[in-house]
PDB file of C-alpha atoms and ligand atoms in Angstrom:
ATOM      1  CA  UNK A   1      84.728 106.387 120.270  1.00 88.00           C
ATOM      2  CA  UNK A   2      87.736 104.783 121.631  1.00 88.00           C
ATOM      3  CA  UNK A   3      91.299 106.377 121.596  1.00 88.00           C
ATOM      4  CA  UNK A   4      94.354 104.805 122.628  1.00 84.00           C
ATOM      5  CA  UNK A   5      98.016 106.225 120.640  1.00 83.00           C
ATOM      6  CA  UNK A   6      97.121 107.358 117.335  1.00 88.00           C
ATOM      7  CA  UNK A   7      94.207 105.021 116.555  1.00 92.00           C
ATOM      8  CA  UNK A   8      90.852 105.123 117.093  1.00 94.00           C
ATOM      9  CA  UNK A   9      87.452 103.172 116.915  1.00 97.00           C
ATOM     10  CA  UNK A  10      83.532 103.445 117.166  1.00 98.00           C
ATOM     11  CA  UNK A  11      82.292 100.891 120.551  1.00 98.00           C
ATOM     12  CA  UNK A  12      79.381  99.571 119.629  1.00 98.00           C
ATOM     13  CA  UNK A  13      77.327  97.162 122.267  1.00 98.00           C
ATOM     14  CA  UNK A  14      76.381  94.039 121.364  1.00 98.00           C
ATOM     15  CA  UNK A  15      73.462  91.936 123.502  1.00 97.00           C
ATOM     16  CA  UNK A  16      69.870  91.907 124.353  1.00 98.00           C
ATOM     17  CA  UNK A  17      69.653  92.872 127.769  1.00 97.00           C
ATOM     18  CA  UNK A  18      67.696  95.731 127.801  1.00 97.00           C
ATOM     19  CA  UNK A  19      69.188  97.705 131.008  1.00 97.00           C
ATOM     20  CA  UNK A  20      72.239  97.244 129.441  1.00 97.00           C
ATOM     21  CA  UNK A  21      70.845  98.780 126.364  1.00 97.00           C
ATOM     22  CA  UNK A  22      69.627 101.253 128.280  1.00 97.00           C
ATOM     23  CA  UNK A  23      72.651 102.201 130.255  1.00 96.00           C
ATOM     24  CA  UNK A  24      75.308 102.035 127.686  1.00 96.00           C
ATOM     25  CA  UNK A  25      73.395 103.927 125.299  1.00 96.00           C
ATOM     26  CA  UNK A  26      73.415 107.088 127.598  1.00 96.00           C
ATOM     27  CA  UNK A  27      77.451 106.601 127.327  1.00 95.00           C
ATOM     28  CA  UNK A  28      79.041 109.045 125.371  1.00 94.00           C
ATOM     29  CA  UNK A  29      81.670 106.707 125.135  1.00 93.00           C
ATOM     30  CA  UNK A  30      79.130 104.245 122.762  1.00 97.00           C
ATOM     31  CA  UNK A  31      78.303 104.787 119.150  1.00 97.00           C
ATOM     32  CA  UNK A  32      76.151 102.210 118.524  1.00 98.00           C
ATOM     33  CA  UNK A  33      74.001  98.687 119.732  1.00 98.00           C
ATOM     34  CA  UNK A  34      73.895  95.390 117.619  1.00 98.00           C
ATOM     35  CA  UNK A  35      72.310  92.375 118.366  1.00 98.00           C
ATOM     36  CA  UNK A  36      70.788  89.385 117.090  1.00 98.00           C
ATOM     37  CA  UNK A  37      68.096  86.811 117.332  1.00 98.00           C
ATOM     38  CA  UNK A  38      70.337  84.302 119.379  1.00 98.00           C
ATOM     39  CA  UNK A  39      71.366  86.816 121.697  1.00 98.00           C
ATOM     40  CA  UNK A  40      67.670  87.766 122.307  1.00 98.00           C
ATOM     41  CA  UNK A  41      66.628  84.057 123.270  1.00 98.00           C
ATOM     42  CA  UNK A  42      69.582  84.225 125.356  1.00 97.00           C
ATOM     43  CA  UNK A  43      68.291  87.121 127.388  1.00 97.00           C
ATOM     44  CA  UNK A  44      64.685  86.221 127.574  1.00 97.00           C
ATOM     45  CA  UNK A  45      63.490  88.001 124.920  1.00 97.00           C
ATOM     46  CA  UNK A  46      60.225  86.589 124.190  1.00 97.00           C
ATOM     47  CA  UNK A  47      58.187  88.907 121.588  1.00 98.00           C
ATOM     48  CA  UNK A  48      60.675  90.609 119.535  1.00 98.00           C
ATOM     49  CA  UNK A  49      58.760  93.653 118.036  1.00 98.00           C
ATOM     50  CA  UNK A  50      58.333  94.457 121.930  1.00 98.00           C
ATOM     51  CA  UNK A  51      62.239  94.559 122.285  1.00 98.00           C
ATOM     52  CA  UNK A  52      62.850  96.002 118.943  1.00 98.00           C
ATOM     53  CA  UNK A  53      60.614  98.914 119.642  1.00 98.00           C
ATOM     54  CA  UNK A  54      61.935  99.499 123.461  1.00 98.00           C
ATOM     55  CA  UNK A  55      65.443  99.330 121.474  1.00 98.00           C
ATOM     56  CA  UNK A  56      65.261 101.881 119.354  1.00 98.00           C
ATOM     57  CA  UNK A  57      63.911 103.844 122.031  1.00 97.00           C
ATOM     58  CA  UNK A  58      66.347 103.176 124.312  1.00 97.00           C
ATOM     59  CA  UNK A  59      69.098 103.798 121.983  1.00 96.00           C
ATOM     60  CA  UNK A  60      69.161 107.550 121.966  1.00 94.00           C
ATOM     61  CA  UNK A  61      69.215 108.379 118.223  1.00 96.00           C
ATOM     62  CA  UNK A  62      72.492 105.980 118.203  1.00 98.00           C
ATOM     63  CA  UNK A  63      72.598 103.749 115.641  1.00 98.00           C
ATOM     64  CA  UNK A  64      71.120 100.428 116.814  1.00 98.00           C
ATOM     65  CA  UNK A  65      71.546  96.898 114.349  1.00 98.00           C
ATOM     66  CA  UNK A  66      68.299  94.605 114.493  1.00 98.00           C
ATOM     67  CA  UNK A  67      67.847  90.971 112.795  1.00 98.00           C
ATOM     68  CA  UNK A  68      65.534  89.683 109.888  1.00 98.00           C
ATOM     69  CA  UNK A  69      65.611  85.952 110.044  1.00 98.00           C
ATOM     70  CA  UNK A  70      62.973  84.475 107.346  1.00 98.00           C
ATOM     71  CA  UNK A  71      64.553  82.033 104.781  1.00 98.00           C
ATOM     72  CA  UNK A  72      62.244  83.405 102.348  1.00 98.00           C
ATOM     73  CA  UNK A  73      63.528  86.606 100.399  1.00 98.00           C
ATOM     74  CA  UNK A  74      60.342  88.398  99.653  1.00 98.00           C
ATOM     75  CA  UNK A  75      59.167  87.950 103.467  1.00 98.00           C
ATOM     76  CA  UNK A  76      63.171  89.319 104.733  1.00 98.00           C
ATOM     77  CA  UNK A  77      62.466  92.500 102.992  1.00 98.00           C
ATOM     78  CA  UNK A  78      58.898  93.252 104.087  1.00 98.00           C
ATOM     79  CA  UNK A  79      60.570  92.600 107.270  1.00 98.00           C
ATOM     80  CA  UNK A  80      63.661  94.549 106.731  1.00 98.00           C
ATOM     81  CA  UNK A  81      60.759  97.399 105.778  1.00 98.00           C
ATOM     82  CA  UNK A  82      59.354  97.353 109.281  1.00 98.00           C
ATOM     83  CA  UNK A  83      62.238  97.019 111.230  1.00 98.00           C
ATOM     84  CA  UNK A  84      64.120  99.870 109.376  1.00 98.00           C
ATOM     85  CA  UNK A  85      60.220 102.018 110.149  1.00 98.00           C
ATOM     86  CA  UNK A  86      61.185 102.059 113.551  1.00 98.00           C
ATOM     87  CA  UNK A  87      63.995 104.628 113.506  1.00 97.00           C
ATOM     88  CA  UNK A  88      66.195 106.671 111.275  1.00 97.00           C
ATOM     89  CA  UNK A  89      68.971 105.119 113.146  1.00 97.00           C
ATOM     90  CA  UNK A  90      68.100 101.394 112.343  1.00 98.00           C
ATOM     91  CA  UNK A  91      70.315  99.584 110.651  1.00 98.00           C
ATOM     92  CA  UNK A  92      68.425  95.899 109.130  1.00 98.00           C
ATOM     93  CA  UNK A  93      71.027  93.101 109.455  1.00 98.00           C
ATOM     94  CA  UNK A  94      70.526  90.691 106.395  1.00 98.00           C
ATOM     95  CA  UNK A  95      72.460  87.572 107.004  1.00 98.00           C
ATOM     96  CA  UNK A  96      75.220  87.190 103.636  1.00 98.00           C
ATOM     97  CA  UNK A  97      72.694  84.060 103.050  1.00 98.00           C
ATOM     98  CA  UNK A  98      69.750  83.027 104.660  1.00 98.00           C
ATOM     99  CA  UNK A  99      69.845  79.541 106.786  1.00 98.00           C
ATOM    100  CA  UNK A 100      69.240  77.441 103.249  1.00 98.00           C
ATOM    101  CA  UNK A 101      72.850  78.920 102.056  1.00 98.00           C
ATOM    102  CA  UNK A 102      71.307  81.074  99.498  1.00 98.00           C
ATOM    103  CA  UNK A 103      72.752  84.566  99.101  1.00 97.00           C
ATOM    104  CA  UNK A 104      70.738  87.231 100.070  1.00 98.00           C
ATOM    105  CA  UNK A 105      72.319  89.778  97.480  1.00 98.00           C
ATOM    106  CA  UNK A 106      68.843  90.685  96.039  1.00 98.00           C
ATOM    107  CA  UNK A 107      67.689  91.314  99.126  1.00 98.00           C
ATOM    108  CA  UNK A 108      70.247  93.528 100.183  1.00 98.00           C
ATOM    109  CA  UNK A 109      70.203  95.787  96.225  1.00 97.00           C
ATOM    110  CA  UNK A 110      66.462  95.781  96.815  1.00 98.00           C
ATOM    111  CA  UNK A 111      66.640  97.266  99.928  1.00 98.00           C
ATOM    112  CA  UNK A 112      70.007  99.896  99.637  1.00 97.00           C
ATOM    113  CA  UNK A 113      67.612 100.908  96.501  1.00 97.00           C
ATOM    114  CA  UNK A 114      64.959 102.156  98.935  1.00 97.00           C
ATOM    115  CA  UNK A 115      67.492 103.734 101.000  1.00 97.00           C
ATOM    116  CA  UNK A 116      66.917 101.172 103.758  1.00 98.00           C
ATOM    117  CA  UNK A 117      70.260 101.020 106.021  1.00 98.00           C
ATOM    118  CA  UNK A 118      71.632  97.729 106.082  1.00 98.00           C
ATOM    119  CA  UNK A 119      74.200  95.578 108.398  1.00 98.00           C
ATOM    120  CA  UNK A 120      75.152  93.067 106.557  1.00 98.00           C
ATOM    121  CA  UNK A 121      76.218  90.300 108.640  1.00 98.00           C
ATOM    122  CA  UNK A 122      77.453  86.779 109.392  1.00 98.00           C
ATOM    123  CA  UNK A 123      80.436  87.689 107.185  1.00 98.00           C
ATOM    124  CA  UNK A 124      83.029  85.491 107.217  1.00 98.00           C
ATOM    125  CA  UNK A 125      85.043  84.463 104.471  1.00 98.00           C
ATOM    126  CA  UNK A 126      86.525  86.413 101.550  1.00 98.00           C
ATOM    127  CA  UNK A 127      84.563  85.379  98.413  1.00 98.00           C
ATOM    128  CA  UNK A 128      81.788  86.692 100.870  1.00 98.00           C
ATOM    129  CA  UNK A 129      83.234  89.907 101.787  1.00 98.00           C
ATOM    130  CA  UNK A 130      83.976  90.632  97.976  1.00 97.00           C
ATOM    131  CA  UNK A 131      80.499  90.011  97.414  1.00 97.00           C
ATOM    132  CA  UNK A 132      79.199  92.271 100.198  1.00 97.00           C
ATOM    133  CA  UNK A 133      80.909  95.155  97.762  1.00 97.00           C
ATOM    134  CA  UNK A 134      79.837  94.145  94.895  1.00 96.00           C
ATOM    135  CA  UNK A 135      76.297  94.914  96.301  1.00 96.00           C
ATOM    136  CA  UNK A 136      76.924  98.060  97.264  1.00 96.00           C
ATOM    137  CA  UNK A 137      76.344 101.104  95.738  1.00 91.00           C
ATOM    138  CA  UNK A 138      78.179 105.062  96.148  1.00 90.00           C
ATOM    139  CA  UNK A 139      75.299 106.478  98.307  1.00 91.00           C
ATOM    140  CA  UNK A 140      74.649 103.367 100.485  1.00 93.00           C
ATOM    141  CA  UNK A 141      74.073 103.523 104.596  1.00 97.00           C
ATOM    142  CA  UNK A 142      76.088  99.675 104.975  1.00 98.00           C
ATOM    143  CA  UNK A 143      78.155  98.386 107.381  1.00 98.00           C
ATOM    144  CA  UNK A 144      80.061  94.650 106.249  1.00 98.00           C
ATOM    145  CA  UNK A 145      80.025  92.697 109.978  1.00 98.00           C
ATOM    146  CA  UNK A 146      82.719  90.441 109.555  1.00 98.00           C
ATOM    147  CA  UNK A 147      82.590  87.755 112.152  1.00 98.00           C
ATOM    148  CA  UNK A 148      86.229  87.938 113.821  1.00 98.00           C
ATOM    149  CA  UNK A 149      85.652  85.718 116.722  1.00 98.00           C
ATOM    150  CA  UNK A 150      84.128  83.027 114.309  1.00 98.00           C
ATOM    151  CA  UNK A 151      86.952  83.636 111.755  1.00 98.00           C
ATOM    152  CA  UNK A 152      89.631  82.884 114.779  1.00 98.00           C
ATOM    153  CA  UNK A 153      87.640  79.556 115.871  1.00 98.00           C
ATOM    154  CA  UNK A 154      89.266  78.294 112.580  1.00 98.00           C
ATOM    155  CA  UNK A 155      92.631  78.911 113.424  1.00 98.00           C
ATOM    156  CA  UNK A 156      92.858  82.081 111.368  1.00 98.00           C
ATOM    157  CA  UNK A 157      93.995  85.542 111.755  1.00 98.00           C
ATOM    158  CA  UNK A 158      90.754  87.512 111.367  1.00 98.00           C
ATOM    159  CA  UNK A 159      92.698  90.954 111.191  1.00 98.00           C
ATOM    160  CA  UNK A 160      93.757  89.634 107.611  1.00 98.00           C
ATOM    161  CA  UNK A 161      90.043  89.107 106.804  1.00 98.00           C
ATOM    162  CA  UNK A 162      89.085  93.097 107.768  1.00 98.00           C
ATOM    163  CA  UNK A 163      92.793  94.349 106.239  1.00 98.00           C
ATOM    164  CA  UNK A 164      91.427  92.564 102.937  1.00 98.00           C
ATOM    165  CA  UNK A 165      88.099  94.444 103.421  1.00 98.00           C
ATOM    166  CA  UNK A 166      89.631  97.830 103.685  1.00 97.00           C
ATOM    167  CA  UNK A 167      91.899  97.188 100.858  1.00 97.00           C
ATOM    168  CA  UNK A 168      89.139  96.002  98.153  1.00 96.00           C
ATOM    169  CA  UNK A 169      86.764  99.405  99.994  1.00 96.00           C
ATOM    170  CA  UNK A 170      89.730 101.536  99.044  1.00 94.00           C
ATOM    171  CA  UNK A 171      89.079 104.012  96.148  1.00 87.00           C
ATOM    172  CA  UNK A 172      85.348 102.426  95.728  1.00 93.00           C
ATOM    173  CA  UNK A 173      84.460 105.853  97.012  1.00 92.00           C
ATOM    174  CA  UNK A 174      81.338 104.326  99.662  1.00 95.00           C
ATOM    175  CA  UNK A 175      81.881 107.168 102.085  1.00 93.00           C
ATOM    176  CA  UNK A 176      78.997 105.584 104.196  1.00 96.00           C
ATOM    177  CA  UNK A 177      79.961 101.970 104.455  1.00 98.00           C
ATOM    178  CA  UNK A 178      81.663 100.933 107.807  1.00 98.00           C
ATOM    179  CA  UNK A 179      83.717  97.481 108.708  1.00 98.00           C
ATOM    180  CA  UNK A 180      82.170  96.080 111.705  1.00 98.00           C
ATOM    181  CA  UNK A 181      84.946  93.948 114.098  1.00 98.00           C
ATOM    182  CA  UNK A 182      81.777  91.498 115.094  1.00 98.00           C
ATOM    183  CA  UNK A 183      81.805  88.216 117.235  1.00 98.00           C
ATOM    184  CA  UNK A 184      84.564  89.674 119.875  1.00 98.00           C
ATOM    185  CA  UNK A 185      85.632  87.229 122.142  1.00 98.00           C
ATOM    186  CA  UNK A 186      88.190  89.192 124.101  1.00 97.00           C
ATOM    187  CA  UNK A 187      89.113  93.080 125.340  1.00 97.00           C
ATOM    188  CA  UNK A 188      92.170  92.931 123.222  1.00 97.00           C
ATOM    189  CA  UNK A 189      89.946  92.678 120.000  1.00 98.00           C
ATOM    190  CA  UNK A 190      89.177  96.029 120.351  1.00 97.00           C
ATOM    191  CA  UNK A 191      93.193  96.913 120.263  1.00 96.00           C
ATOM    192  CA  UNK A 192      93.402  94.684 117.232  1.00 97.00           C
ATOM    193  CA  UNK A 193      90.372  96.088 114.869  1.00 97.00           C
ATOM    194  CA  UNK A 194      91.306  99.492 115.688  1.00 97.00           C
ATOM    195  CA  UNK A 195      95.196  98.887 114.794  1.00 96.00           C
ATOM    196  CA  UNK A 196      94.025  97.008 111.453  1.00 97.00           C
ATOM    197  CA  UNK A 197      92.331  99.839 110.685  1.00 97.00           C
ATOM    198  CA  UNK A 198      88.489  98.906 111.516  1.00 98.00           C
ATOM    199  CA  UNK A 199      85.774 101.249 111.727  1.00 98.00           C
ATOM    200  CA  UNK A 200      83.823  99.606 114.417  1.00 98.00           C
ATOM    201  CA  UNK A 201      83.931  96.765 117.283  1.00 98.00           C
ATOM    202  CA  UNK A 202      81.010  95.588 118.531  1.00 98.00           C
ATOM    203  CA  UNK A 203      81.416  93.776 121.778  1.00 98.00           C
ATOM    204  CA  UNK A 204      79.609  91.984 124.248  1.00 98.00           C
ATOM    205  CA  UNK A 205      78.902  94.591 127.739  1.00 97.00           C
ATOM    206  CA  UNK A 206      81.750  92.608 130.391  1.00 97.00           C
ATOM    207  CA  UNK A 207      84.426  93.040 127.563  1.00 97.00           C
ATOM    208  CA  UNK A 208      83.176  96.800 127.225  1.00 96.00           C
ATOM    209  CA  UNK A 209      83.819  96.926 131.431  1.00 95.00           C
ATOM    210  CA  UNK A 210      87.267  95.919 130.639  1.00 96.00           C
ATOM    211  CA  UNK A 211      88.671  98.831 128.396  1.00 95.00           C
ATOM    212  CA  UNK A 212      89.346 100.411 131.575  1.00 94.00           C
ATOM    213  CA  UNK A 213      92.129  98.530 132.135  1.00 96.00           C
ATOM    214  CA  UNK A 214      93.778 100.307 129.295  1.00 95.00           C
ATOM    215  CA  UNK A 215      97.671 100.809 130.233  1.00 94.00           C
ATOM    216  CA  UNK A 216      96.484  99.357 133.761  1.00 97.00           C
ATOM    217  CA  UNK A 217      99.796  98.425 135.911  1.00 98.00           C
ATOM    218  CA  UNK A 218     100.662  94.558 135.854  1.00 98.00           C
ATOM    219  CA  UNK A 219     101.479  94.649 139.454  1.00 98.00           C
ATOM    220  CA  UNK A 220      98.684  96.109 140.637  1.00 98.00           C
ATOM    221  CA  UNK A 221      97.068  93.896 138.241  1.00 98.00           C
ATOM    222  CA  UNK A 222      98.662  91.004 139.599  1.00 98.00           C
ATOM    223  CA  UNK A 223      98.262  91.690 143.188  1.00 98.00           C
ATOM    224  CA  UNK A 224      94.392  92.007 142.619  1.00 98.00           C
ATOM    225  CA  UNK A 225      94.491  88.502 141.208  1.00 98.00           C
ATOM    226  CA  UNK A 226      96.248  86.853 143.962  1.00 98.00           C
ATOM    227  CA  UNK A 227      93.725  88.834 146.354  1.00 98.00           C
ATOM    228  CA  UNK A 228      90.894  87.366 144.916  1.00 98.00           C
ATOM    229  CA  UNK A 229      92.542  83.674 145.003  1.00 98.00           C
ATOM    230  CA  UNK A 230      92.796  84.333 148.885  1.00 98.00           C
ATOM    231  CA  UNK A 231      89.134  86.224 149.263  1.00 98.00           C
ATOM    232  CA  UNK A 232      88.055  82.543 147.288  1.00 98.00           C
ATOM    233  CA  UNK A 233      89.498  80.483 149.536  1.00 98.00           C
ATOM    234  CA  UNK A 234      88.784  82.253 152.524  1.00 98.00           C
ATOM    235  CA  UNK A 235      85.173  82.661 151.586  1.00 98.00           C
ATOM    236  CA  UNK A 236      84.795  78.953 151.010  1.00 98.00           C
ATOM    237  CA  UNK A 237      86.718  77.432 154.022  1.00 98.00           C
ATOM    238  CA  UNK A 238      88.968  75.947 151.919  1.00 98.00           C
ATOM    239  CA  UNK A 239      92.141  73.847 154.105  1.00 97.00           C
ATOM    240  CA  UNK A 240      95.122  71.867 152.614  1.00 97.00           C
ATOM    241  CA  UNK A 241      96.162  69.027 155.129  1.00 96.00           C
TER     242      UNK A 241
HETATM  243  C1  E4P B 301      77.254  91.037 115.692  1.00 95.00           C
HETATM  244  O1  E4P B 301      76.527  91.948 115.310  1.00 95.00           O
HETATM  245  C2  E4P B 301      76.772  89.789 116.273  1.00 95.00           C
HETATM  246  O2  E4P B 301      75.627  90.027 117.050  1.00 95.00           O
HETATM  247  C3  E4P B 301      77.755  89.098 117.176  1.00 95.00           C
HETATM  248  O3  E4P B 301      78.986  89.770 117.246  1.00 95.00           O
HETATM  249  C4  E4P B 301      77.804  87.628 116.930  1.00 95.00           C
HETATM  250  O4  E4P B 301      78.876  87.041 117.563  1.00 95.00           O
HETATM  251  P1  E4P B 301      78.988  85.536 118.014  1.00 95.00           P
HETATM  252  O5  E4P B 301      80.047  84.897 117.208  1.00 95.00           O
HETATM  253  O6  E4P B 301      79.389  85.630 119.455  1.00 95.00           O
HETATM  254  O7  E4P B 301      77.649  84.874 117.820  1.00 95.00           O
END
């Protein structure tokens, strides 16, 4: 949990490296790990029940967001069903539709019905986080990952997008349902979800390094920056003639 003035926020880590995994997860300062398929390929992963399972593991009881990714809704929940059997603190992410564009709502019932914990994710617009609530139900384990980062590509304020969320969650009485800040592109994400109001970031591990620069000084800051301009073109011999 992160506290800075009077707000706070849940830091969850989001990748596929599993030292990383590993390391953060022992961080008190860490509530949770998400990742995805695409960040997996990214980091090598090459059989992905081996990295689920060493996941989990190395998540310390934390609660740790793993991928289904078949097109076909029958197949998504048998694999939700072994992906949520590898921990009490798995969260299945169920894309809002799978790659055809079809919505995945059945999936998501069917599974909240067997008290499976799901993330649902790739959320981006508002007809989509509306139906995201409509699924739910008052006893289920759900977080909504809204896709900030995505959201701002377009040119849009994604704080609007998660102050919308928390408005339509408001008196639906889903005590267990968390808004994910997903798809972070910068440190002062984590200010902005937090000041909206957002349960949770998830961000990648280098923008996690950078919280410490909370309330850093600017000239200090600024002097640090210049140094490494000189320690670059010292170390590579650089002359202007
Ligand atoms: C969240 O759970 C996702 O893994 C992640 O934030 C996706 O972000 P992207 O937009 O960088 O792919």
């Amino acid at each position: 949990m992160f506290n800075f003035d009077t707000h706070k926020i849940k830091i969850f880590t989001d990748g596929a490296n599993l030292d990383s995994i590993i390391k953060l997860a022992k961080d008190d300062f860490i509530d949770g790990i998400t990742t995805n398929p695409t960040l997996m390929r990214r980091s090598g992963v090459t059989n992905y029940m081996t990295f689920a399972n060493s996941a989990v593991k190395a998540s310390q009881g934390k609660s740790i967001s793993l991928e289904v990714f078949s097109d076909n809704l029958d197949i998504m929940i048998d694999q939700a069903r072994i992906l949520s059997g590898l921990g009490k603190s798995v969260y299945v992410k169920i894309p809002i539709t799978n790659s055809q564009g079809e919505p995945t709502s059945s999936v998501i019932k069917q599974l909240l019905n067997e008290n499976i914990k799901v993330n649902i994710t790739a959320v981006l617009s508002y007809s989509q986080i509306d139906e995201c609530i409509r699924n739910l139900q008052g006893n289920s384990f759900a977080y909504i990952s809204i896709f900030a980062g995505r959201i701002a590509d377009t040119g849009l304020n994604p704080s609007l997008f998660i102050d919308y969320a928390i408005n339509k969650l408001k008196d639906k009485h889903l005590n267990n349902v968390e808004l994910i800040w997903a798809s972070t592109r910068e440190v002062y994400n984590i200010y902005e979800a937090a000041k909206v109001g957002c349960n949770i970031i998830t961000a990648p591990p280098e923008i996690i390094k950078k919280i410490k620069l909370y309330n850093y000084d600017l000239n200090k800051l600024s002097l640090e920056t210049v140094q490494m301009f000189k320690s670059d073109s010292d170390s590579a011999g650089y002359s202007i003639n």
